[in-house]
XYZ file of C-alpha atoms in Angstrom:
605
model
C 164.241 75.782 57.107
C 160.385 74.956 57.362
C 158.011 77.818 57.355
C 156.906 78.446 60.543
C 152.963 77.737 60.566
C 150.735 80.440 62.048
C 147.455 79.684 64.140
C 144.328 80.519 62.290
C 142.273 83.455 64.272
C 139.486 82.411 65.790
C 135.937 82.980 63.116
C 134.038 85.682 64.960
C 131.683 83.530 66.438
C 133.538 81.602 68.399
C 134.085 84.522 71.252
C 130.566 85.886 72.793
C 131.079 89.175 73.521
C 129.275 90.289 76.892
C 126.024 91.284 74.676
C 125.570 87.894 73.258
C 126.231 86.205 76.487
C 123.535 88.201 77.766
C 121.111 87.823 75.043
C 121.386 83.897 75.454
C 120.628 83.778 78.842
C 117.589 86.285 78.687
C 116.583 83.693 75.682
C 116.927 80.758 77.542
C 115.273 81.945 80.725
C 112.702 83.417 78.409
C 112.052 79.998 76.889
C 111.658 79.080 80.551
C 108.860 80.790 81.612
C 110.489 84.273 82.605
C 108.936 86.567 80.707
C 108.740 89.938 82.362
C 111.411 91.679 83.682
C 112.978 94.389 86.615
C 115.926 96.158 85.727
C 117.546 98.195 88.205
C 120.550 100.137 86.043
C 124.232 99.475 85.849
C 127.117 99.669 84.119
C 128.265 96.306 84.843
C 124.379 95.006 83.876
C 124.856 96.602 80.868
C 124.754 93.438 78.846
C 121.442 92.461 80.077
C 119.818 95.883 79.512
C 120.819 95.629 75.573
C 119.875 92.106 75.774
C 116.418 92.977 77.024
C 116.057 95.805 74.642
C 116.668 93.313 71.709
C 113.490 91.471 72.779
C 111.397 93.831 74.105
C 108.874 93.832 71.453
C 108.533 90.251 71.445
C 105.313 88.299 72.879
C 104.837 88.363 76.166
C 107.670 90.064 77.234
C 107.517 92.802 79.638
C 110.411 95.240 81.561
C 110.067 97.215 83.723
C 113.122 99.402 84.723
C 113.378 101.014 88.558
C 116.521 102.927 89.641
C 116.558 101.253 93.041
C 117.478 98.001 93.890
C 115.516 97.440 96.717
C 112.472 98.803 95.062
C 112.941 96.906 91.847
C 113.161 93.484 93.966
C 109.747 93.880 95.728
C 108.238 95.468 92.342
C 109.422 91.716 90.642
C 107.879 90.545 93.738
C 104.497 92.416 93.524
C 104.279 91.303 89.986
C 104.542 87.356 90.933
C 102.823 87.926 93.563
C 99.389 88.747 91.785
C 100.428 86.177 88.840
C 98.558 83.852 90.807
C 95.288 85.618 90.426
C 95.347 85.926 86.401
C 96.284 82.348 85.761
C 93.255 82.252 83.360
C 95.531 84.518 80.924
C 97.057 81.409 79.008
C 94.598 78.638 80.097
C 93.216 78.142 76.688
C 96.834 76.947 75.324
C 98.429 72.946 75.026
C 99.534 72.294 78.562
C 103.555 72.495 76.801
C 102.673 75.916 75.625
C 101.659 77.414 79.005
C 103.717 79.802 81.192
C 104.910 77.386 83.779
C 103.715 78.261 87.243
C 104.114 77.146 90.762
C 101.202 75.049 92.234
C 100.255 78.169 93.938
C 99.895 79.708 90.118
C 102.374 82.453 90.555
C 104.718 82.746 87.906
C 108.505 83.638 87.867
C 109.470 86.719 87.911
C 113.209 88.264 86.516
C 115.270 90.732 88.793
C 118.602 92.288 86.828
C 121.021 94.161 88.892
C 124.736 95.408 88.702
C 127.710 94.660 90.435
C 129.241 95.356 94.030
C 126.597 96.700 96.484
C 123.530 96.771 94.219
C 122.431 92.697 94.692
C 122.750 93.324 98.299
C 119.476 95.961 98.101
C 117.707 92.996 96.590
C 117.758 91.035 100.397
C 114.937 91.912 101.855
C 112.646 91.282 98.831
C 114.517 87.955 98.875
C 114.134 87.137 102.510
C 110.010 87.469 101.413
C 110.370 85.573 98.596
C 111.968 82.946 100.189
C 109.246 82.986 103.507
C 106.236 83.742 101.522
C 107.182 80.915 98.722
C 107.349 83.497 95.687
C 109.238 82.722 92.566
C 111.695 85.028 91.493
C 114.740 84.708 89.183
C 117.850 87.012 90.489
C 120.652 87.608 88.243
C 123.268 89.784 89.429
C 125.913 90.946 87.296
C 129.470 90.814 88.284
C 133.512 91.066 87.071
C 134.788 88.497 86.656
C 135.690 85.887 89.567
C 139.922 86.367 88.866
C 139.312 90.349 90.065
C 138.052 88.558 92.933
C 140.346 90.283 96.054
C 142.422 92.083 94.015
C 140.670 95.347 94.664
C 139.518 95.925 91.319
C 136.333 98.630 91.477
C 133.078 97.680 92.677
C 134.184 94.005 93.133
C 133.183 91.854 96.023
C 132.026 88.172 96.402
C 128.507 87.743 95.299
C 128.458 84.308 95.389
C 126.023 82.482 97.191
C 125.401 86.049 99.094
C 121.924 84.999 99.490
C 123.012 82.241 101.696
C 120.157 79.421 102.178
C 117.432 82.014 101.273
C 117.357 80.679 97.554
C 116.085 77.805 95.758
C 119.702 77.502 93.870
C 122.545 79.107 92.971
C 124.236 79.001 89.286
C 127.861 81.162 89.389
C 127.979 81.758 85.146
C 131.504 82.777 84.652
C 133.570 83.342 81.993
C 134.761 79.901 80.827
C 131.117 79.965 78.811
C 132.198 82.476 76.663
C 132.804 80.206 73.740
C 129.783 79.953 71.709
C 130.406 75.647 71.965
C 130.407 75.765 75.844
C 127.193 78.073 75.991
C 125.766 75.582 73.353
C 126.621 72.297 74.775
C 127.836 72.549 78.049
C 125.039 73.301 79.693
C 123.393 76.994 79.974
C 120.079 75.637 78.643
C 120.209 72.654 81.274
C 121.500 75.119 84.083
C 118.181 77.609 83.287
C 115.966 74.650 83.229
C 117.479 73.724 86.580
C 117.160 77.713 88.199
C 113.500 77.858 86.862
C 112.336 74.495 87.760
C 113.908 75.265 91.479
C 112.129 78.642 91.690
C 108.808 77.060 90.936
C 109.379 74.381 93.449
C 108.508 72.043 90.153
C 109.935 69.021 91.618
C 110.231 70.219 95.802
C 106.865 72.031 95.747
C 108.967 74.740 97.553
C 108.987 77.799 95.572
C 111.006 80.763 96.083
C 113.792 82.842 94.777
C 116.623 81.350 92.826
C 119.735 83.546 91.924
C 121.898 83.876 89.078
C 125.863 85.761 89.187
C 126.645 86.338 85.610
C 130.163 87.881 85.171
C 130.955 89.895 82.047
C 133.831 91.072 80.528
C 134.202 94.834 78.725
C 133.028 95.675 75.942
C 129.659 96.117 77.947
C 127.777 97.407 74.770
C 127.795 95.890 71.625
C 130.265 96.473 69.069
C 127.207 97.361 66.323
C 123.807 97.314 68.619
C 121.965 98.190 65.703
C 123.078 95.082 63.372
C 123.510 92.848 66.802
C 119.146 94.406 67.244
C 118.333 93.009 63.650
C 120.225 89.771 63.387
C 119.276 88.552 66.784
C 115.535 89.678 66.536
C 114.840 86.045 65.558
C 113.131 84.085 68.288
C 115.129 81.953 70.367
C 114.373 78.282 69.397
C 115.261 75.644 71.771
C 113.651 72.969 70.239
C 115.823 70.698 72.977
C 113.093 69.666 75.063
C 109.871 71.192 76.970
C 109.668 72.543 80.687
C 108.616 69.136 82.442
C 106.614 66.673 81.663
C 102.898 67.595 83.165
C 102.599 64.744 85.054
C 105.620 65.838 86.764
C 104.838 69.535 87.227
C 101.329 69.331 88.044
C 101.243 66.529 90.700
C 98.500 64.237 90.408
C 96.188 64.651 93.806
C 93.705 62.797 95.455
C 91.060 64.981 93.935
C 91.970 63.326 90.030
C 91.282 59.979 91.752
C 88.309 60.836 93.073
C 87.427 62.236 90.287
C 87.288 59.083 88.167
C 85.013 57.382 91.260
C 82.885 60.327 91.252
C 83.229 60.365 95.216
C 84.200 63.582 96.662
C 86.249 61.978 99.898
C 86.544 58.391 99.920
C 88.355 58.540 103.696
C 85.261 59.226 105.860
C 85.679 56.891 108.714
C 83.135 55.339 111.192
C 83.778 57.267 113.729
C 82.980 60.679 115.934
C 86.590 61.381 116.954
C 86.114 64.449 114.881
C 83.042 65.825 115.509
C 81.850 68.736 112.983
C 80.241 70.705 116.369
C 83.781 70.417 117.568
C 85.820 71.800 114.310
C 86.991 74.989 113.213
C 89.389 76.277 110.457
C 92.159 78.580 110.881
C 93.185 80.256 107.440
C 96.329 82.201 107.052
C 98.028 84.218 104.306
C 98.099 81.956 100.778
C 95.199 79.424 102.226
C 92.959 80.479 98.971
C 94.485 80.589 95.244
C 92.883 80.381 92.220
C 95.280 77.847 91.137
C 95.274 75.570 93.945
C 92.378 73.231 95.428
C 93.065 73.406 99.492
C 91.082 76.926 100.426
C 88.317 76.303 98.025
C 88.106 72.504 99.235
C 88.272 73.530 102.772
C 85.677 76.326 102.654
C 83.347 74.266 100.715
C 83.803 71.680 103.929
C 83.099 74.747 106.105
C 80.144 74.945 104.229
C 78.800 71.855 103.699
C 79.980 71.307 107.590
C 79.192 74.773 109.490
C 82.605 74.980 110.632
C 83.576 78.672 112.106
C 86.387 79.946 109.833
C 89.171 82.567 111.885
C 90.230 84.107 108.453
C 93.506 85.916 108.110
C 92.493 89.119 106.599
C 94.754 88.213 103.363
C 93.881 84.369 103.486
C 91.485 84.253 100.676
C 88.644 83.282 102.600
C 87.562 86.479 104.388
C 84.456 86.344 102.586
C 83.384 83.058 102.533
C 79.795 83.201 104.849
C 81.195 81.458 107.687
C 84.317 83.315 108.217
C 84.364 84.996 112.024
C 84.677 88.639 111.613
C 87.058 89.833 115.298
C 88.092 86.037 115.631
C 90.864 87.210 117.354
C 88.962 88.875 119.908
C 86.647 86.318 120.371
C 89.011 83.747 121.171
C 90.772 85.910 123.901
C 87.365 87.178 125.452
C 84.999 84.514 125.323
C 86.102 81.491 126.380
C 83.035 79.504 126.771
C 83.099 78.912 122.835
C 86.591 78.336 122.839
C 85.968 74.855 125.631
C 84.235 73.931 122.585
C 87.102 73.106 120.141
C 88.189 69.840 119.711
C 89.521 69.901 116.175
C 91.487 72.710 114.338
C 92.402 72.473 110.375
C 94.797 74.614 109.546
C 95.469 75.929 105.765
C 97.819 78.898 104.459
C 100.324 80.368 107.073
C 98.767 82.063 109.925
C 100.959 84.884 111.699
C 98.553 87.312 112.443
C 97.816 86.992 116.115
C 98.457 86.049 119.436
C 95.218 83.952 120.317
C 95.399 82.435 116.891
C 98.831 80.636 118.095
C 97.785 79.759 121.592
C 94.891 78.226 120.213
C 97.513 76.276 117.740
C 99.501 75.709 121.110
C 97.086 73.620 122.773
C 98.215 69.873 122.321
C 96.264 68.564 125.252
C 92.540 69.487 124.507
C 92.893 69.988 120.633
C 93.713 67.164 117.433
C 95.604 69.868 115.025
C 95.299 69.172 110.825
C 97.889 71.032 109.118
C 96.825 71.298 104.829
C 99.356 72.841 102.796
C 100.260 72.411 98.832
C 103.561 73.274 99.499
C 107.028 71.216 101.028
C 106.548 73.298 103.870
C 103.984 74.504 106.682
C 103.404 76.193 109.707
C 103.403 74.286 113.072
C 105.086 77.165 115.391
C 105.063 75.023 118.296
C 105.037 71.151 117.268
C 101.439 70.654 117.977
C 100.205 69.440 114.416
C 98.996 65.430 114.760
C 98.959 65.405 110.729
C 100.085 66.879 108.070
C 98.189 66.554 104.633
C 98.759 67.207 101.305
C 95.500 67.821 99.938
C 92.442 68.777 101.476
C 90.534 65.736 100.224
C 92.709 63.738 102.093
C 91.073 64.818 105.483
C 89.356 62.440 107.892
C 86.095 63.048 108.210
C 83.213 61.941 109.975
C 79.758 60.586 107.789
C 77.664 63.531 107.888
C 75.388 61.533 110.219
C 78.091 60.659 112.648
C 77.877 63.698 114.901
C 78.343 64.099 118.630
C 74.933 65.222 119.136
C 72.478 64.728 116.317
C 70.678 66.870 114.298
C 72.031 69.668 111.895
C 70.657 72.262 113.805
C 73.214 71.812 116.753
C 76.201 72.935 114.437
C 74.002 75.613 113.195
C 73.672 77.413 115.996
C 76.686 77.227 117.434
C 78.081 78.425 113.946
C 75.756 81.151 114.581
C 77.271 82.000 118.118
C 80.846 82.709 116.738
C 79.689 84.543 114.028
C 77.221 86.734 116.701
C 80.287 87.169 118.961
C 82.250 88.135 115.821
C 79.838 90.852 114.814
C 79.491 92.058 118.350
C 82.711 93.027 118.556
C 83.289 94.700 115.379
C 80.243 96.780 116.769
C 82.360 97.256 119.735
C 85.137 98.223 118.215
C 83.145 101.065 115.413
C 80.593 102.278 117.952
C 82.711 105.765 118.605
C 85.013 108.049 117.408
C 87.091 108.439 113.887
C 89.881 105.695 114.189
C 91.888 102.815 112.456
C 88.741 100.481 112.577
C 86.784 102.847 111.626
C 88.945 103.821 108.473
C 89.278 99.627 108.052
C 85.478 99.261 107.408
C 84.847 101.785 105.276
C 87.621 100.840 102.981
C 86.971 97.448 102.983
C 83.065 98.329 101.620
C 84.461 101.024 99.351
C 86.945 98.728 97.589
C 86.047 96.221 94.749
C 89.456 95.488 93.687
C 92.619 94.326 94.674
C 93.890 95.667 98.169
C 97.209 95.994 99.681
C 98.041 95.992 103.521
C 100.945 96.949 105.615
C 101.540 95.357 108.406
C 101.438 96.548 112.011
C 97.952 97.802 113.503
C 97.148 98.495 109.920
C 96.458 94.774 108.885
C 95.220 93.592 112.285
C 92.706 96.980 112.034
C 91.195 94.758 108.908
C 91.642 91.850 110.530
C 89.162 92.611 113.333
C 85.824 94.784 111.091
C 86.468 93.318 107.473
C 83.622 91.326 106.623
C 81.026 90.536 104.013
C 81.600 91.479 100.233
C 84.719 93.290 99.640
C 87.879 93.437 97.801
C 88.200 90.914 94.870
C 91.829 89.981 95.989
C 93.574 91.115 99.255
C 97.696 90.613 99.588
C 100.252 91.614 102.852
C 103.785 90.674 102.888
C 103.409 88.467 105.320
C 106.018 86.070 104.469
C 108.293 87.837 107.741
C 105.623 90.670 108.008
C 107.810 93.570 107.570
C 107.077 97.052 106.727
C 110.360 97.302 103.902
C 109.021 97.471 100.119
C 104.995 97.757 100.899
C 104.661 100.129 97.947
C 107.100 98.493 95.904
C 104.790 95.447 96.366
C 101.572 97.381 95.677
C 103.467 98.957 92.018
C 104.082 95.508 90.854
C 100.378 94.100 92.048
C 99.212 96.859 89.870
C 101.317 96.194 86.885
C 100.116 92.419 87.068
C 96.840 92.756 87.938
C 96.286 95.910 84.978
C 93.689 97.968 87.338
C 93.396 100.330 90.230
C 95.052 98.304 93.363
C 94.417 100.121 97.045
C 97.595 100.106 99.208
C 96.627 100.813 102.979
C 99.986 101.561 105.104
C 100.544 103.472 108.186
C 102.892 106.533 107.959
C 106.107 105.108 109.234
C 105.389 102.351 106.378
C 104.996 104.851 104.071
C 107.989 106.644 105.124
C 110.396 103.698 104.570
C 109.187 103.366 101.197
C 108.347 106.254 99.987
C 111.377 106.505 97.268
C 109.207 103.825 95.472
C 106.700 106.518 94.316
C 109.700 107.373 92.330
C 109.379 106.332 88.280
C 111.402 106.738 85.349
C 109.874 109.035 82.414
C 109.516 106.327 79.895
C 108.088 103.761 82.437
C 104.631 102.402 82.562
C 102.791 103.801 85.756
C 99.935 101.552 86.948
C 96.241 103.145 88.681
C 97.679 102.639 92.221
C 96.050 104.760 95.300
C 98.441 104.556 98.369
C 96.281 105.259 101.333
C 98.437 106.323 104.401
C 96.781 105.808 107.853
C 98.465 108.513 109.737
C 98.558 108.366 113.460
C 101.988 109.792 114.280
C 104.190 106.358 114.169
C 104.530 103.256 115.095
C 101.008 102.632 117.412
C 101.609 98.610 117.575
C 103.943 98.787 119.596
C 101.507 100.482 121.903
C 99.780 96.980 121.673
C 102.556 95.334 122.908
C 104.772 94.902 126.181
C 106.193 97.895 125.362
C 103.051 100.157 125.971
C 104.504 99.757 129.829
C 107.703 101.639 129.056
C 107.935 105.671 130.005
C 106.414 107.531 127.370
C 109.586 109.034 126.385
C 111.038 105.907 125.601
C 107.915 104.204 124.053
C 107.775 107.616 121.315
C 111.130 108.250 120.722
C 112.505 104.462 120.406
C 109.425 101.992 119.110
C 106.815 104.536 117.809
C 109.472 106.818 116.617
C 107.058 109.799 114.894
C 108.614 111.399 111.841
C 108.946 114.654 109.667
C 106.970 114.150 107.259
C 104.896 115.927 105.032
C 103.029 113.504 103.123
C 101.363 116.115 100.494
C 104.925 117.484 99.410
C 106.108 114.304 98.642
C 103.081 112.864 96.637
C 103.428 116.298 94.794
C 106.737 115.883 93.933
C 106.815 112.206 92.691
C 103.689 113.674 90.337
C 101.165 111.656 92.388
C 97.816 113.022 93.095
C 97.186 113.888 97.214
C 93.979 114.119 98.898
C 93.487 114.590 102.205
C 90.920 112.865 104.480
C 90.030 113.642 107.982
C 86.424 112.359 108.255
C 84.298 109.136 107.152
C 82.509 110.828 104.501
C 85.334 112.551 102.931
C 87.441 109.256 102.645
C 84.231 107.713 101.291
C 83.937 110.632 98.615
C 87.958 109.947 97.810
C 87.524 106.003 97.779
C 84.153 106.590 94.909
C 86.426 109.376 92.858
C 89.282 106.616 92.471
C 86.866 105.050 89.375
C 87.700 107.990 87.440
C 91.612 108.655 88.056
C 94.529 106.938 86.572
C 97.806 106.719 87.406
C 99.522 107.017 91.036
C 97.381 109.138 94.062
C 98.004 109.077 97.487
C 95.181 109.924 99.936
C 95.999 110.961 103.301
C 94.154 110.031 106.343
C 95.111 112.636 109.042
C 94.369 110.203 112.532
C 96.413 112.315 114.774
């Protein structure tokens, strides 16, 4: 009788336990371009936090670990967010060797949560992402997919949960536990794919991407100590670079031009477009450091003494021509507005209601849209073009003007801006009151600032003006108050100095748990500046102002309980408290010589 032959066991590393799973997919994203980090904890994430650990001394490399999911997300997206305004941080490297970044320059951005309920706290952060065109890499971890219905603990169906709010979707299960499959069947293609679709390499659509990788117990490694010195190594993936730059950083018009040495080469023969007749409207992302359209655009404004109506967070709040009260110019005084003939549009303008009417006016107006992105914002159909660069514009010979002479657009440059500045009089002449507040923070305030939304932004909106903040940022991707100081702790992580959040007290109420830090985490110079009028007041703004009082406090401005000093003090944040000009001033100067987390509270009630 033949001896009966037995199958050989499997050599060791054949199987990937759930550790080195994780640790190749951290690698490969890594080798991607994600290179920092939120971790929200888990037991089912598990993996991914050794993983991490195993490379967190590594180059370049940065986690950051928050207990909440929700506050993690908008911390990852507070971090890309300001990625776009330290671009100059690799710069000096081989193009191959650079952190790849959107067109925008923001670059993406890691989120790690556990199973069941946890990715779902990630939404709203993803919703922003997804509006405001911010990269961010999601990976959720999950049993898995055969416990699928079978009511095993903290199991649900997280695929494609984010619905058609992400980029793409790559469901990692466990068929890629054999070292061969994670090797050659595609992991390193897949993360190429995820990163290049959260940059918007190819779509010039960035925004979040997501990730469900399932893992089987063990969660920890069988030896994390000998698993922490063998795999110390870096990854090498010496399969291929990013993209190819011609690919990833589109060739414009401006490289063309370039080479001619002419800076438009589309000026027509023609006064359709008169420059007396133009004006800009800039929106939220219509400046970047690494893209050309504000800059290009403002140095038109310039050259062409076209008003600018400035989102407060476009970028180009300080350029000299930008409108201070725009938005109360163009409802009130309508014998500049007959004037507009031509409006170019950059960035995404959401701000206010006479900005869009102005954008809805297809009979009177020829409306430019400029955007470096795959998408833009035409609200109501009215754009006549859409460009992709700024020096693809039509314009008019400098000489070819309605009515001749330089002077004529001059002064009636010099009427908006007049206008503009007599209503930001208007609006600071009495009392101690949002605009008020607005000005003096905008003058005491050299570096990055932070707004909430609601009357807090649209307070800026009307009196900033002149020098100011060197960046400004609002979630204004869907303009919700959710994750504001989230937002602000990962802009101050980024950025590396003190960042100025301004939010009113309902903002800060329904984020307030993201004071909340971990003992061994880094905790960035952030002042959190709460603008407290008793709730909600835009919605005193609004149609609503007409309903009873009762229902106008109890169901839109909805006033809370809240006592702002206990809960700074118990977070370990530094509180001051404000209630005149020259006290806030005093705070605003003292912030120079603080570090870490202070909240200063502006009692407007």
């Amino acid at each position: 009788m033949a001896a009966s032959v037995k199958t050989p066991e499997p050599e060791p590393r054949d199987i990937l336990s759930s550790y080195e799973r994780a640790l190749e997919l951290v690698d490969h994203l890594k080798h991607w371009g994600v290179r920092t980090w939120v971790y929200a904890p888990g037991s089912r994430s598990a993996p991914l936090a050794y993983a991490l650990e195993t490379r967190r001394n590594m180059e370049d490399f940065d986690i950051h670990v928050r207990i909440d999911e929700r506050a993690a997300a908008f911390t990852a997206l507070g971090l890309s967010l300001a990625s776009a305004s330290f671009v100059e941080g690799d710069a000096h490297l081989p193009v191959d060797q650079q952190v790849p970044r959107t067109k925008a320059g923001h670059r993406a951005i890691g989120l790690i949560t556990t199973s069941g309920s946890a990715p779902a706290h990630a939404y709203p952060a993803v919703l922003e992402a997804s509006h405001s065109g911010v990269p961010l890499v999601v990976v959720s971890a999950d049993r898995p997919a055969m416990l699928r219905g079978t009511g095993a603990n903290q199991t649900t169906d997280q695929t494609q949960m984010f619905g058609s709010h992400v980029r793409e979707f790559f469901d990692w299960q466990d068929e890629t536990r054999l070292v061969e499959c994670v090797e050659n069947m595609g992991l390193h293609g897949q993360t190429r794919r995820i990163v290049a679709a959260a940059l918007g390499a190819l779509t010039n659509t960035p925004g979040p991407v997501h990730i469900n990788a399932a893992f089987w117990e063990p969660l920890t490694p069988t030896d994390f100590e000998r698993y922490a010195k063998e795999m110390l190594l870096p990854f090498e993936a010496a399969r291929g670079t990013f993209y190819t730059h011609p690919v990833y950083d589109w060739p414009s018009t401006k490289d063309s031009q370039a080479n001619t040495g002419h800076q438009h080469s589309n000026a027509v023969e023609s006064d359709e477009w008169p420059d007396e007749a133009t004006v800009v409207v800039a929106g939220t992302g219509a400046y970047s450091r690494a893209g050309d359209t504000g800059d290009v655009v403002g140095r038109l404004a310039t050259e062409r003494k076209w008003p600018i109506f400035a989102e407060v967070a476009s970028g180009l709040r300080g350029h000299p021509n930008a409108v201070p009260a725009y938005s109360q110019v163009l409802s009130k005084d309508s014998y500049l507005l007959r004037d507009i003939r031509r409006v170019i549009v950059v960035g995404h303008p959401t701000l206010n209601r006479p900005t869009q009417g102005l954008l809805r006016d297809k009979e009177t107006m020829s409306v430019d849209v400029v955007t470096q992105m795959g998408t833009w914002t035409d609200v109501w159909g009215a754009a006549n073009r859409v460009f992709a660069s700024a020096y693809d514009l039509p314009l008019a010979p400098l000489e070819k003007t309605r009515v001749p002479g330089a002077g004529v657009k001059a002064y009636r440059l010099s009427q908006w801006l007049k206008s503009g500045h007599d209503w930001v009089e208007h609006c600071i002449s009495s009392g101690y009151g949002q605009h008020q507040v607005a000005q003096v923070i905008w003058e005491g305030t050299s570096g990055p600032l932070v707004l909430g939304a609601s009357t807090v932004i649209r307070s800026f909106d009307t009196v900033a003006h002149g020098p100011g903040p060197s960046n400004v940022y609002s979630n204004r991707g869907l303009a919700g108050i959710d994750g504001n100081i989230a937002t602000a702790w990962g802009i101050a992580l980024e950025s590396k100095q003190r960042v100025r959040l301004v939010v009113g007290d309902v903002t800060f109420a329904h984020d307030m748990s993201a004071l909340m830090h971990g003992v061994h985490e880094q905790v960035p110079d952030l002042d959190v500046v709460v603008m407290d009028n008793g709730g909600g007041q835009i919605f005193g703004t609004l149609e609503h102002a007409q309903a009873p009082e009762h229902i106008l406090q109890r169901y839109f401005a909805t006033p809370q309980v809240l006592n702002i000093e206990h809960i700074a003090r118990a977070v370990g944040a530094d509180y001051e408290r404000t209630s005149s000009l020259d006290e806030l001033r005093a705070a605003l100067g003292n912030g120079n010589k603080l570090s870490g987390v202070r909240v200063i509270h502006i009692d407007l009630c």
